[in-house]
Amino acid sequence: MSNEKATMEKVVALCKRRGFIFQSSEIYGGIGGFWDYGPLGVELKRNIKEAWWRDMVSGHDDTQTIDGAPARYGMVGLDTTIIMHPQVWKASGHFDMFYDMFVDCRTCKARFRADHVQDSQCPRKPSKKPGEHGDCDLTDPREFNLMFKTYVGALLDPTAEAYLRPETAQGIFVNFKNVVSTSRVKVPFGIAQIGKSFRNEITPRNFTFRSREFEQMEIEFFCAPETSHDWYAYWRDRRVEWYTSLGLKSEKLQLREHGPNERAHYSCGTADIEYAFPFLPKGEFGELEGVSHRSDFDLRSHMEGKLVRDGDELVVERNEHGQPRHPGSGKDLSYFDDTTQTKYVPHVIEPSAGADRATLAFLCEAYSEDAIPDEKGVPQERVVLRLHPRLAPVKVAIFPLIKKEGQPEQAAEIYRDLKRRWNVFYDEKGSIGKRYRRQDESGTPFCVTVDHQTSVDGTVTLRERDTTEQQRIKITDLTGFLEEHL
Ligand code: GAP
């Protein structure tokens, strides 16, 4: 019953077979680092994003201090553009510092991330690591900025250059003043955003784990400087709890605090929430979400200009004329706290999650294999996705046992009724065992079957995905049952 059999190959094969995830532009041979979500995948990912939004934003109760939080706080959302003023990325530091080191092979023209050379493959045969063929000719490591460049307007000259955002966070920082002045939020409060981000990764890999186009679910939480460490601890724990509440097992999740040398220059605390993805060697974990204490770095950067570290201080980087190397907006982004009558630049705690990595982790966790008896009692192996019902793409599948005796009509009526509330699927083709198995692979928590008895006593069979147990239930009780279990 465990998911120990969830190898990456099996998860990828299931995603393709059942229409969760396809390679982008597959009929043209695909394009590295881009993935499309199929009919089931789009529902799963939407459910993950909706659960995040509901649990973090729209369902948040700001009238009382919720468990574990240092105080009451507010939460609001934003939806900002992918292309922003290019100065945003200069002031934020991405223009100068958002790069990976790469090495090229002058012989085969392949490019490798400098820190991944040892676990990369040279594209030539026989397969060897880069540098291992006699005529491999690797360059020294060089910098490669990960931002995708584009042009805004008709002129393709440097004045029209812009970037696809590599994170959603900056759209939040540059709107801080707008949100404070138009909504009734008061520090402490968070602004959340879900949206696409783009990074021209040198070596996209491990299915959707490292893609070039992906979605982030980010919160920028603004608080008074002296309370920031308490809020940092709160958000770390809250976010781990969110994953476990939706089914990620705690032994496969870990919270890893970064050492001082691993943190970004602006951060005074970063912890990664990591998951034991099956493509990693046993005992290793991959980043699912980062929770960072970003101090006042972002708001100050957008006021004063790009900041650099000078000992314990963050100071504006200056050019040879003593001017900011990358000026900020010059707008006052400080906050006046009317309860303490003080003015300060809020500190920021940032829980930054990837919707695609979360989708992959939930898929890997849910994948399992077991054996269940078929109609003749013979054990048959099955693949089952044990997704949390909140995340399952389809909540209920409705089947007529046979295609006569009015069963399809009765089943369709139940389907239409439940469809008003949930994503429900109707299927009348193939043996009932095969129909169940197909839904098990899709992660559908419940199947409802209309049979001979239905027209006699108004009951149907309700089958539960994980246990395969069946019970008879009145059609009139179905909605109540599902309300309780979904
Ligand atoms: N604003 C902070 C920030 O963007 P990050 O650690 O670079 O921090 C946050 O990214 C999250 O975004 C990661 O934990 C991961 O879930 C997701 N992410 C980052 N790069 C990704 C990529 N190339 N493919 C898929 N997801 C990615």
Coordinates of C-alpha atoms and ligand atoms in Angstrom, one line a residue:
M1 CA 0.0 0.0 0.0
S2 CA 3.0 2.3 0.2
N3 CA 4.2 4.7 -2.5
E4 CA 7.8 3.3 -2.4
K5 CA 7.2 2.1 -6.0
A6 CA 6.8 5.7 -7.2
T7 CA 9.8 5.9 -9.4
M8 CA 10.1 9.0 -11.6
E9 CA 9.6 6.9 -14.7
K10 CA 6.3 5.5 -13.4
V11 CA 5.0 8.9 -12.4
V12 CA 6.0 10.5 -15.7
A13 CA 4.4 7.5 -17.6
L14 CA 1.1 7.9 -15.6
C15 CA 1.1 11.6 -16.2
K16 CA 1.3 11.0 -20.0
R17 CA -1.1 8.0 -20.0
R18 CA -3.9 9.7 -18.1
G19 CA -3.4 13.2 -19.4
F20 CA -1.9 15.0 -16.5
I21 CA 1.2 16.5 -18.1
F22 CA 2.5 16.5 -21.7
Q23 CA 5.7 17.9 -23.1
S24 CA 5.1 21.3 -24.7
S25 CA 4.9 21.3 -28.5
E26 CA 5.4 17.5 -28.5
I27 CA 4.3 17.0 -32.1
Y28 CA 7.3 19.1 -33.1
G29 CA 9.7 17.2 -30.9
G30 CA 9.1 19.2 -27.8
I31 CA 11.0 22.2 -26.4
G32 CA 13.2 21.7 -23.3
G33 CA 12.0 23.0 -20.0
F34 CA 8.3 23.7 -21.0
W35 CA 5.4 21.5 -20.0
D36 CA 1.6 21.5 -20.8
Y37 CA -1.0 20.4 -18.3
G38 CA -3.6 18.1 -19.8
P39 CA -7.3 17.7 -18.8
L40 CA -6.6 16.1 -15.4
G41 CA -3.4 18.0 -14.8
V42 CA -5.0 21.4 -15.2
E43 CA -7.7 20.4 -12.6
L44 CA -5.1 19.1 -10.2
K45 CA -2.9 22.2 -10.4
R46 CA -6.0 24.5 -10.2
N47 CA -7.1 22.7 -7.0
I48 CA -3.6 23.1 -5.5
K49 CA -3.6 26.8 -6.3
E50 CA -7.2 27.2 -5.1
A51 CA -6.4 25.4 -1.8
W52 CA -3.4 27.7 -1.3
W53 CA -5.4 30.8 -2.1
R54 CA -8.3 29.7 0.1
D55 CA -6.1 28.6 3.1
M56 CA -3.7 31.6 2.9
V57 CA -5.8 34.5 1.6
S58 CA -9.6 34.4 1.0
G59 CA -10.3 32.0 4.0
H60 CA -8.0 33.9 6.4
D61 CA -9.7 35.1 9.5
D62 CA -8.3 38.5 10.5
T63 CA -10.6 39.2 13.4
Q64 CA -8.6 37.0 15.8
T65 CA -5.1 35.7 16.3
I66 CA -4.9 32.3 14.6
D67 CA -3.1 29.4 16.2
G68 CA 0.7 29.9 16.3
A69 CA 0.6 33.5 14.9
P70 CA 2.3 36.2 17.0
A71 CA -0.7 38.5 16.4
R72 CA -3.8 39.2 14.2
Y73 CA -2.9 39.9 10.6
G74 CA -4.5 40.7 7.3
M75 CA -4.1 39.0 3.9
V76 CA -5.0 40.4 0.5
G77 CA -4.2 39.4 -3.1
L78 CA -2.8 40.9 -6.3
D79 CA -2.4 40.0 -9.9
T80 CA 0.4 41.9 -11.5
T81 CA 1.9 41.9 -15.0
I82 CA 4.6 39.6 -16.2
I83 CA 6.5 42.3 -18.0
M84 CA 7.3 45.3 -15.8
H85 CA 9.4 48.5 -16.1
P86 CA 13.0 47.3 -16.7
Q87 CA 14.2 49.4 -13.8
V88 CA 12.3 47.1 -11.4
W89 CA 14.9 44.3 -12.2
K90 CA 17.8 46.7 -12.0
A91 CA 16.8 48.0 -8.5
S92 CA 15.9 44.6 -7.3
G93 CA 19.4 43.2 -8.2
H94 CA 18.1 40.6 -10.8
F95 CA 19.7 42.5 -13.7
D96 CA 23.2 42.2 -12.1
M97 CA 23.0 39.2 -9.9
F98 CA 20.4 36.7 -11.1
Y99 CA 22.7 34.4 -12.9
D100 CA 24.0 30.8 -12.9
M101 CA 27.6 29.9 -13.9
F102 CA 27.8 27.7 -17.0
V103 CA 30.5 25.9 -19.0
D104 CA 30.4 25.3 -22.8
C105 CA 32.1 22.4 -24.6
R106 CA 33.8 23.9 -27.7
T107 CA 33.8 20.5 -29.4
C108 CA 30.1 19.4 -29.1
K109 CA 28.7 22.9 -28.4
A110 CA 26.7 21.6 -25.4
R111 CA 26.2 23.9 -22.4
F112 CA 26.2 22.7 -18.7
R113 CA 25.5 24.4 -15.4
A114 CA 28.9 24.7 -13.8
D115 CA 27.6 23.1 -10.5
H116 CA 25.9 20.2 -12.4
V117 CA 28.8 19.1 -14.7
Q118 CA 29.5 16.1 -12.6
D119 CA 25.9 14.8 -12.9
S120 CA 25.4 15.8 -16.6
Q121 CA 25.8 13.7 -19.7
C122 CA 27.9 14.7 -22.7
P123 CA 25.4 14.5 -25.7
R124 CA 27.8 12.3 -27.7
K125 CA 28.0 8.5 -27.7
P126 CA 29.2 6.5 -25.9
S127 CA 27.6 8.3 -23.0
K128 CA 30.1 9.9 -20.7
K129 CA 30.3 12.9 -18.4
P130 CA 31.3 16.3 -19.9
G131 CA 35.1 16.4 -20.1
E132 CA 35.5 12.6 -20.3
H133 CA 35.8 12.2 -24.1
G134 CA 39.4 12.6 -25.3
D135 CA 38.5 15.7 -27.4
C136 CA 36.1 17.4 -24.9
D137 CA 37.1 21.1 -24.6
L138 CA 35.3 22.8 -21.7
T139 CA 35.5 26.6 -21.2
D140 CA 36.1 28.2 -17.8
P141 CA 32.8 28.8 -15.9
R142 CA 31.0 32.0 -17.1
E143 CA 28.0 34.0 -15.9
F144 CA 24.6 33.5 -17.6
N145 CA 21.6 35.8 -16.6
L146 CA 18.5 33.7 -16.2
M147 CA 16.0 36.4 -17.2
F148 CA 14.3 36.0 -20.6
K149 CA 14.7 39.2 -22.6
T150 CA 12.1 40.7 -24.9
Y151 CA 11.2 44.0 -26.6
V152 CA 8.3 46.2 -25.9
G153 CA 6.9 48.1 -28.9
A154 CA 8.0 48.2 -32.5
L155 CA 11.6 49.2 -32.0
L156 CA 14.1 46.3 -31.4
D157 CA 16.7 48.5 -29.8
P158 CA 18.2 48.6 -26.3
T159 CA 15.7 51.3 -25.1
A160 CA 12.8 48.8 -25.8
E161 CA 14.4 45.9 -23.8
A162 CA 12.3 44.3 -21.1
Y163 CA 12.2 41.0 -19.2
L164 CA 9.8 38.3 -18.4
R165 CA 9.5 38.3 -14.6
P166 CA 11.7 35.6 -13.0
E167 CA 9.5 35.8 -9.8
T168 CA 6.1 37.2 -8.9
A169 CA 7.4 38.9 -5.8
Q170 CA 8.6 42.2 -7.4
G171 CA 5.0 42.9 -8.6
I172 CA 4.0 42.9 -5.0
F173 CA 6.8 45.2 -3.7
V174 CA 6.2 47.9 -6.3
N175 CA 2.5 47.9 -5.4
F176 CA 3.0 48.1 -1.7
K177 CA 2.0 51.8 -1.5
N178 CA -1.0 51.2 -3.7
V179 CA -2.3 48.4 -1.5
V180 CA -1.7 50.3 1.7
S181 CA -3.5 53.4 0.4
T182 CA -6.5 51.7 -1.2
S183 CA -7.4 48.8 1.1
R184 CA -7.8 48.9 4.9
V185 CA -4.8 46.7 5.7
K186 CA -2.4 47.6 8.5
V187 CA 1.0 46.2 9.3
P188 CA 1.3 43.2 9.9
F189 CA -0.3 42.0 6.7
G190 CA 0.5 39.9 3.7
I191 CA 0.0 40.3 0.0
A192 CA -0.3 37.1 -2.0
Q193 CA 0.0 36.5 -5.7
I194 CA -0.1 33.4 -8.0
G195 CA 1.3 33.7 -11.4
K196 CA 3.7 32.6 -14.1
S197 CA 7.5 33.2 -13.8
F198 CA 10.2 32.5 -16.4
R199 CA 13.8 31.5 -16.0
N200 CA 16.0 30.6 -18.8
E201 CA 17.5 27.6 -16.8
I202 CA 20.7 26.3 -18.3
T203 CA 19.8 22.7 -17.7
P204 CA 16.0 22.2 -17.1
R205 CA 15.6 18.7 -15.6
N206 CA 13.6 16.2 -13.6
F207 CA 10.3 16.6 -15.4
T208 CA 8.6 19.8 -14.2
F209 CA 10.9 20.3 -11.2
R210 CA 13.2 22.7 -13.0
S211 CA 11.3 24.3 -15.9
R212 CA 11.8 27.5 -17.8
E213 CA 8.2 28.6 -17.5
F214 CA 6.5 27.8 -14.1
E215 CA 4.0 29.2 -11.7
Q216 CA 4.7 30.6 -8.3
M217 CA 2.5 31.1 -5.2
E218 CA 4.2 33.9 -3.2
I219 CA 3.3 35.8 -0.1
E220 CA 5.2 39.0 0.9
F221 CA 4.4 39.5 4.5
F222 CA 5.0 43.0 5.9
C223 CA 5.7 43.4 9.6
A224 CA 7.4 45.8 12.1
P225 CA 11.2 45.1 12.2
E226 CA 11.2 44.1 15.9
T227 CA 8.5 41.4 15.3
S228 CA 10.1 40.0 12.2
H229 CA 11.8 36.9 13.7
D230 CA 8.6 35.7 15.3
W231 CA 6.8 36.1 12.0
Y232 CA 9.6 34.2 10.2
A233 CA 9.2 31.3 12.6
Y234 CA 5.4 31.4 12.2
W235 CA 5.4 31.2 8.4
R236 CA 8.0 28.4 8.3
D237 CA 5.8 26.2 10.5
R238 CA 2.5 27.3 8.9
R239 CA 3.7 26.4 5.4
V240 CA 5.1 23.0 6.4
E241 CA 1.7 22.3 8.1
W242 CA -0.1 23.2 4.9
Y243 CA 1.7 20.5 2.9
T244 CA 1.1 17.9 5.5
S245 CA -2.6 18.8 5.8
L246 CA -3.0 18.0 2.1
G247 CA -1.3 14.6 2.3
L248 CA 2.5 15.0 2.1
K249 CA 3.9 12.7 4.7
S250 CA 6.1 14.3 7.3
E251 CA 8.9 11.9 6.9
K252 CA 9.2 12.9 3.2
L253 CA 9.2 16.6 4.1
Q254 CA 11.9 18.5 5.8
L255 CA 12.5 22.1 6.9
R256 CA 16.2 22.9 6.3
E257 CA 17.5 26.2 7.7
H258 CA 20.2 27.7 5.4
G259 CA 23.6 28.4 6.9
P260 CA 24.9 32.0 6.8
N261 CA 27.0 31.3 3.6
E262 CA 24.1 29.8 1.7
R263 CA 21.7 32.8 2.2
A264 CA 21.2 35.6 -0.3
H265 CA 23.0 38.8 0.6
Y266 CA 19.8 40.5 1.7
S267 CA 18.5 37.6 3.9
C268 CA 18.8 37.2 7.6
G269 CA 17.1 33.8 7.6
T270 CA 16.1 31.4 5.0
A271 CA 14.6 27.9 5.3
D272 CA 13.7 25.6 2.5
I273 CA 10.7 23.2 2.7
E274 CA 12.0 20.2 0.9
Y275 CA 10.5 17.0 -0.3
A276 CA 12.1 13.6 -1.0
F277 CA 11.3 13.6 -4.8
P278 CA 11.8 10.1 -6.3
F279 CA 14.4 11.3 -8.8
L280 CA 16.8 12.0 -5.9
P281 CA 19.0 9.4 -4.3
K282 CA 17.6 8.0 -1.1
G283 CA 18.0 10.4 1.8
E284 CA 18.2 13.5 -0.4
F285 CA 15.5 16.2 -0.6
G286 CA 14.7 18.9 -3.2
E287 CA 13.3 22.4 -2.7
L288 CA 9.5 22.8 -2.7
E289 CA 9.3 26.2 -1.2
G290 CA 11.6 28.8 0.3
V291 CA 10.7 30.9 3.4
S292 CA 12.9 33.9 3.6
H293 CA 13.4 36.8 6.0
R294 CA 14.2 39.5 3.5
S295 CA 14.5 42.4 6.0
D296 CA 13.7 45.8 4.5
F297 CA 15.8 45.0 1.4
D298 CA 13.0 45.1 -1.2
L299 CA 11.1 48.2 -0.2
R300 CA 14.4 50.1 0.4
S301 CA 15.7 48.9 -3.0
H302 CA 12.7 50.3 -4.8
M303 CA 13.0 53.6 -2.9
E304 CA 16.7 54.2 -2.9
G305 CA 18.2 52.0 -5.6
K306 CA 20.0 48.6 -5.8
L307 CA 21.5 47.7 -2.4
V308 CA 24.7 45.8 -1.7
R309 CA 26.0 44.4 1.6
D310 CA 28.7 46.4 3.4
G311 CA 29.5 44.5 6.6
D312 CA 26.3 44.3 8.6
E313 CA 24.6 47.0 6.5
L314 CA 22.8 47.1 3.2
V315 CA 23.9 50.3 1.4
V316 CA 23.1 51.7 -2.0
E317 CA 25.6 50.6 -4.6
R318 CA 27.1 53.7 -6.3
N319 CA 28.8 54.4 -9.6
E320 CA 32.0 56.3 -10.2
H321 CA 30.1 59.6 -9.9
G322 CA 28.7 58.7 -6.5
Q323 CA 25.2 58.2 -7.9
P324 CA 23.1 55.1 -7.3
R325 CA 24.3 52.5 -9.8
H326 CA 20.7 51.5 -10.4
P327 CA 18.3 54.1 -9.0
G328 CA 15.1 53.2 -7.2
S329 CA 11.8 55.0 -7.8
G330 CA 12.5 57.7 -5.3
K331 CA 9.0 57.1 -3.9
D332 CA 8.5 56.9 -0.1
L333 CA 7.7 53.3 0.7
S334 CA 7.8 53.6 4.4
Y335 CA 4.8 53.0 6.6
F336 CA 3.3 55.1 9.4
D337 CA 2.1 52.9 12.2
D338 CA -0.7 54.8 13.9
T339 CA -0.8 52.5 16.9
T340 CA 2.8 53.2 17.9
Q341 CA 3.0 56.6 16.1
T342 CA 6.2 55.5 14.4
K343 CA 7.4 55.5 10.8
Y344 CA 9.5 52.6 9.5
V345 CA 10.2 50.5 6.4
P346 CA 8.5 47.2 7.1
H347 CA 10.5 44.0 7.1
V348 CA 9.4 41.2 4.8
I349 CA 8.9 37.5 5.4
E350 CA 8.4 35.7 2.1
P351 CA 7.0 32.2 1.8
S352 CA 7.6 31.5 -1.9
A353 CA 6.2 28.2 -3.3
G354 CA 6.2 26.7 -6.8
A355 CA 2.8 25.5 -8.0
D356 CA 4.4 23.0 -10.4
R357 CA 6.8 21.6 -7.8
A358 CA 3.8 21.2 -5.4
T359 CA 1.9 19.5 -8.2
L360 CA 4.8 17.1 -8.8
A361 CA 5.2 16.4 -5.1
F362 CA 1.5 15.7 -4.6
L363 CA 1.6 13.4 -7.6
C364 CA 4.7 11.5 -6.4
E365 CA 3.3 11.2 -2.9
A366 CA -0.1 9.9 -4.2
Y367 CA 1.3 7.3 -6.7
S368 CA 1.0 3.8 -5.3
E369 CA 0.5 0.3 -6.5
D370 CA -1.4 -2.6 -4.9
A371 CA -3.3 -5.7 -5.8
I372 CA -7.1 -5.9 -5.6
P373 CA -9.4 -8.9 -6.6
D374 CA -11.2 -8.6 -9.9
E375 CA -14.9 -9.7 -10.5
K376 CA -13.7 -13.4 -10.3
G377 CA -11.7 -12.8 -7.1
V378 CA -8.3 -13.0 -8.8
P379 CA -5.8 -10.4 -7.5
Q380 CA -5.0 -7.8 -10.1
E381 CA -2.3 -5.2 -9.8
R382 CA -3.5 -1.6 -9.9
V383 CA -2.0 1.8 -9.9
V384 CA -3.8 4.2 -7.6
L385 CA -3.3 7.9 -7.1
R386 CA -4.2 8.5 -3.4
L387 CA -4.7 12.3 -3.8
H388 CA -6.3 14.2 -1.0
P389 CA -10.0 14.7 -2.0
R390 CA -9.6 18.5 -2.1
L391 CA -6.9 18.1 -4.7
A392 CA -8.4 15.2 -6.8
P393 CA -9.1 16.4 -10.4
V394 CA -12.4 14.5 -10.5
K395 CA -14.4 14.1 -7.3
V396 CA -16.9 11.5 -8.3
A397 CA -17.3 9.1 -11.3
I398 CA -20.8 8.0 -12.1
F399 CA -21.4 4.7 -14.0
P400 CA -24.4 2.7 -15.1
L401 CA -23.6 -1.0 -14.5
I402 CA -25.0 -1.9 -17.9
K403 CA -26.2 0.1 -20.8
K404 CA -29.9 -0.9 -20.6
E405 CA -32.8 -1.1 -18.2
G406 CA -32.8 2.7 -17.9
Q407 CA -29.5 2.6 -16.0
P408 CA -27.7 5.1 -18.2
E409 CA -30.6 7.6 -17.9
Q410 CA -30.7 7.3 -14.1
A411 CA -26.9 7.6 -13.9
A412 CA -26.9 10.7 -16.1
E413 CA -29.5 12.3 -13.9
I414 CA -27.3 11.8 -10.8
Y415 CA -24.3 13.1 -12.9
R416 CA -26.2 16.3 -13.8
D417 CA -27.3 16.8 -10.2
L418 CA -23.8 16.4 -8.7
K419 CA -22.1 18.3 -11.6
R420 CA -23.7 21.5 -10.3
R421 CA -21.4 21.3 -7.3
W422 CA -18.3 19.3 -8.2
N423 CA -16.2 18.1 -11.1
V424 CA -18.0 14.8 -11.8
F425 CA -17.3 12.3 -14.6
Y426 CA -19.7 10.0 -16.5
D427 CA -18.6 6.8 -18.1
E428 CA -20.7 3.9 -19.5
K429 CA -18.0 2.2 -21.6
G430 CA -16.1 -1.0 -20.8
S431 CA -16.3 -3.5 -17.9
I432 CA -17.0 -2.0 -14.5
G433 CA -13.7 -3.2 -13.2
K434 CA -11.8 -1.4 -15.9
R435 CA -13.8 1.8 -15.3
Y436 CA -13.0 1.6 -11.6
R437 CA -9.3 1.1 -12.3
R438 CA -9.2 4.1 -14.7
Q439 CA -10.6 6.3 -12.0
D440 CA -8.1 4.9 -9.4
E441 CA -5.3 6.0 -11.7
S442 CA -6.9 9.4 -12.1
G443 CA -7.2 9.8 -8.3
T444 CA -11.0 10.0 -8.2
P445 CA -11.9 9.4 -4.5
F446 CA -15.4 8.0 -5.1
C447 CA -17.3 6.0 -7.8
V448 CA -21.1 5.7 -7.9
T449 CA -22.7 2.8 -9.8
V450 CA -26.3 2.6 -10.8
D451 CA -27.4 -1.1 -11.0
H452 CA -30.6 -3.3 -11.0
Q453 CA -31.4 -2.4 -7.4
T454 CA -31.4 1.3 -8.0
S455 CA -34.9 1.4 -9.7
V456 CA -36.2 -0.9 -6.9
D457 CA -35.1 1.0 -3.8
G458 CA -33.4 4.3 -5.0
T459 CA -29.9 3.2 -3.8
V460 CA -26.6 3.1 -5.6
T461 CA -23.2 1.6 -4.9
L462 CA -20.6 4.0 -3.5
R463 CA -17.0 2.7 -3.9
E464 CA -14.1 4.3 -2.1
R465 CA -10.8 4.6 -4.0
D466 CA -8.2 3.7 -1.4
T467 CA -9.9 0.8 0.4
T468 CA -12.1 -0.2 -2.6
E469 CA -14.9 -0.8 -0.1
Q470 CA -18.4 -0.5 -1.4
Q471 CA -21.6 0.5 0.4
R472 CA -25.1 1.1 -0.7
I473 CA -26.4 4.6 -0.2
K474 CA -29.6 6.3 -1.1
I475 CA -29.4 8.7 -4.0
T476 CA -31.0 11.3 -1.8
D477 CA -28.1 11.0 0.7
L478 CA -25.3 11.3 -1.9
T479 CA -24.9 15.1 -1.7
G480 CA -24.7 15.0 2.1
F481 CA -22.1 12.2 2.0
L482 CA -20.0 14.1 -0.5
E483 CA -20.2 17.4 1.3
E484 CA -18.8 15.6 4.4
H485 CA -16.0 13.8 2.6
L486 CA -14.8 16.2 -0.1
Ligands
GAP1 N1 10.8 35.3 -4.7 C1 11.7 34.3 -4.2 C2 11.9 33.2 -5.2 O1 11.5 33.3 -6.3 P1 13.1 30.9 -5.4 O2 13.6 30.0 -4.4 O3 14.0 31.2 -6.5 O4 12.6 32.2 -4.6 C3 10.6 30.0 -5.2 O5 11.7 30.3 -6.0 C4 10.0 28.7 -5.6 O6 9.7 28.7 -7.0 C5 10.9 27.4 -5.5 O7 10.9 26.9 -4.2 C6 10.3 26.5 -6.5 O8 9.1 25.9 -5.9 C7 9.8 27.4 -7.6 N2 10.8 27.4 -8.7 C8 11.9 28.2 -8.8 N3 12.5 27.9 -9.9 C9 11.8 27.0 -10.5 C10 11.9 26.3 -11.8 N4 12.9 26.6 -12.6 N5 11.0 25.4 -12.2 C11 9.9 25.1 -11.3 N6 9.8 25.8 -10.2 C12 10.7 26.7 -9.8

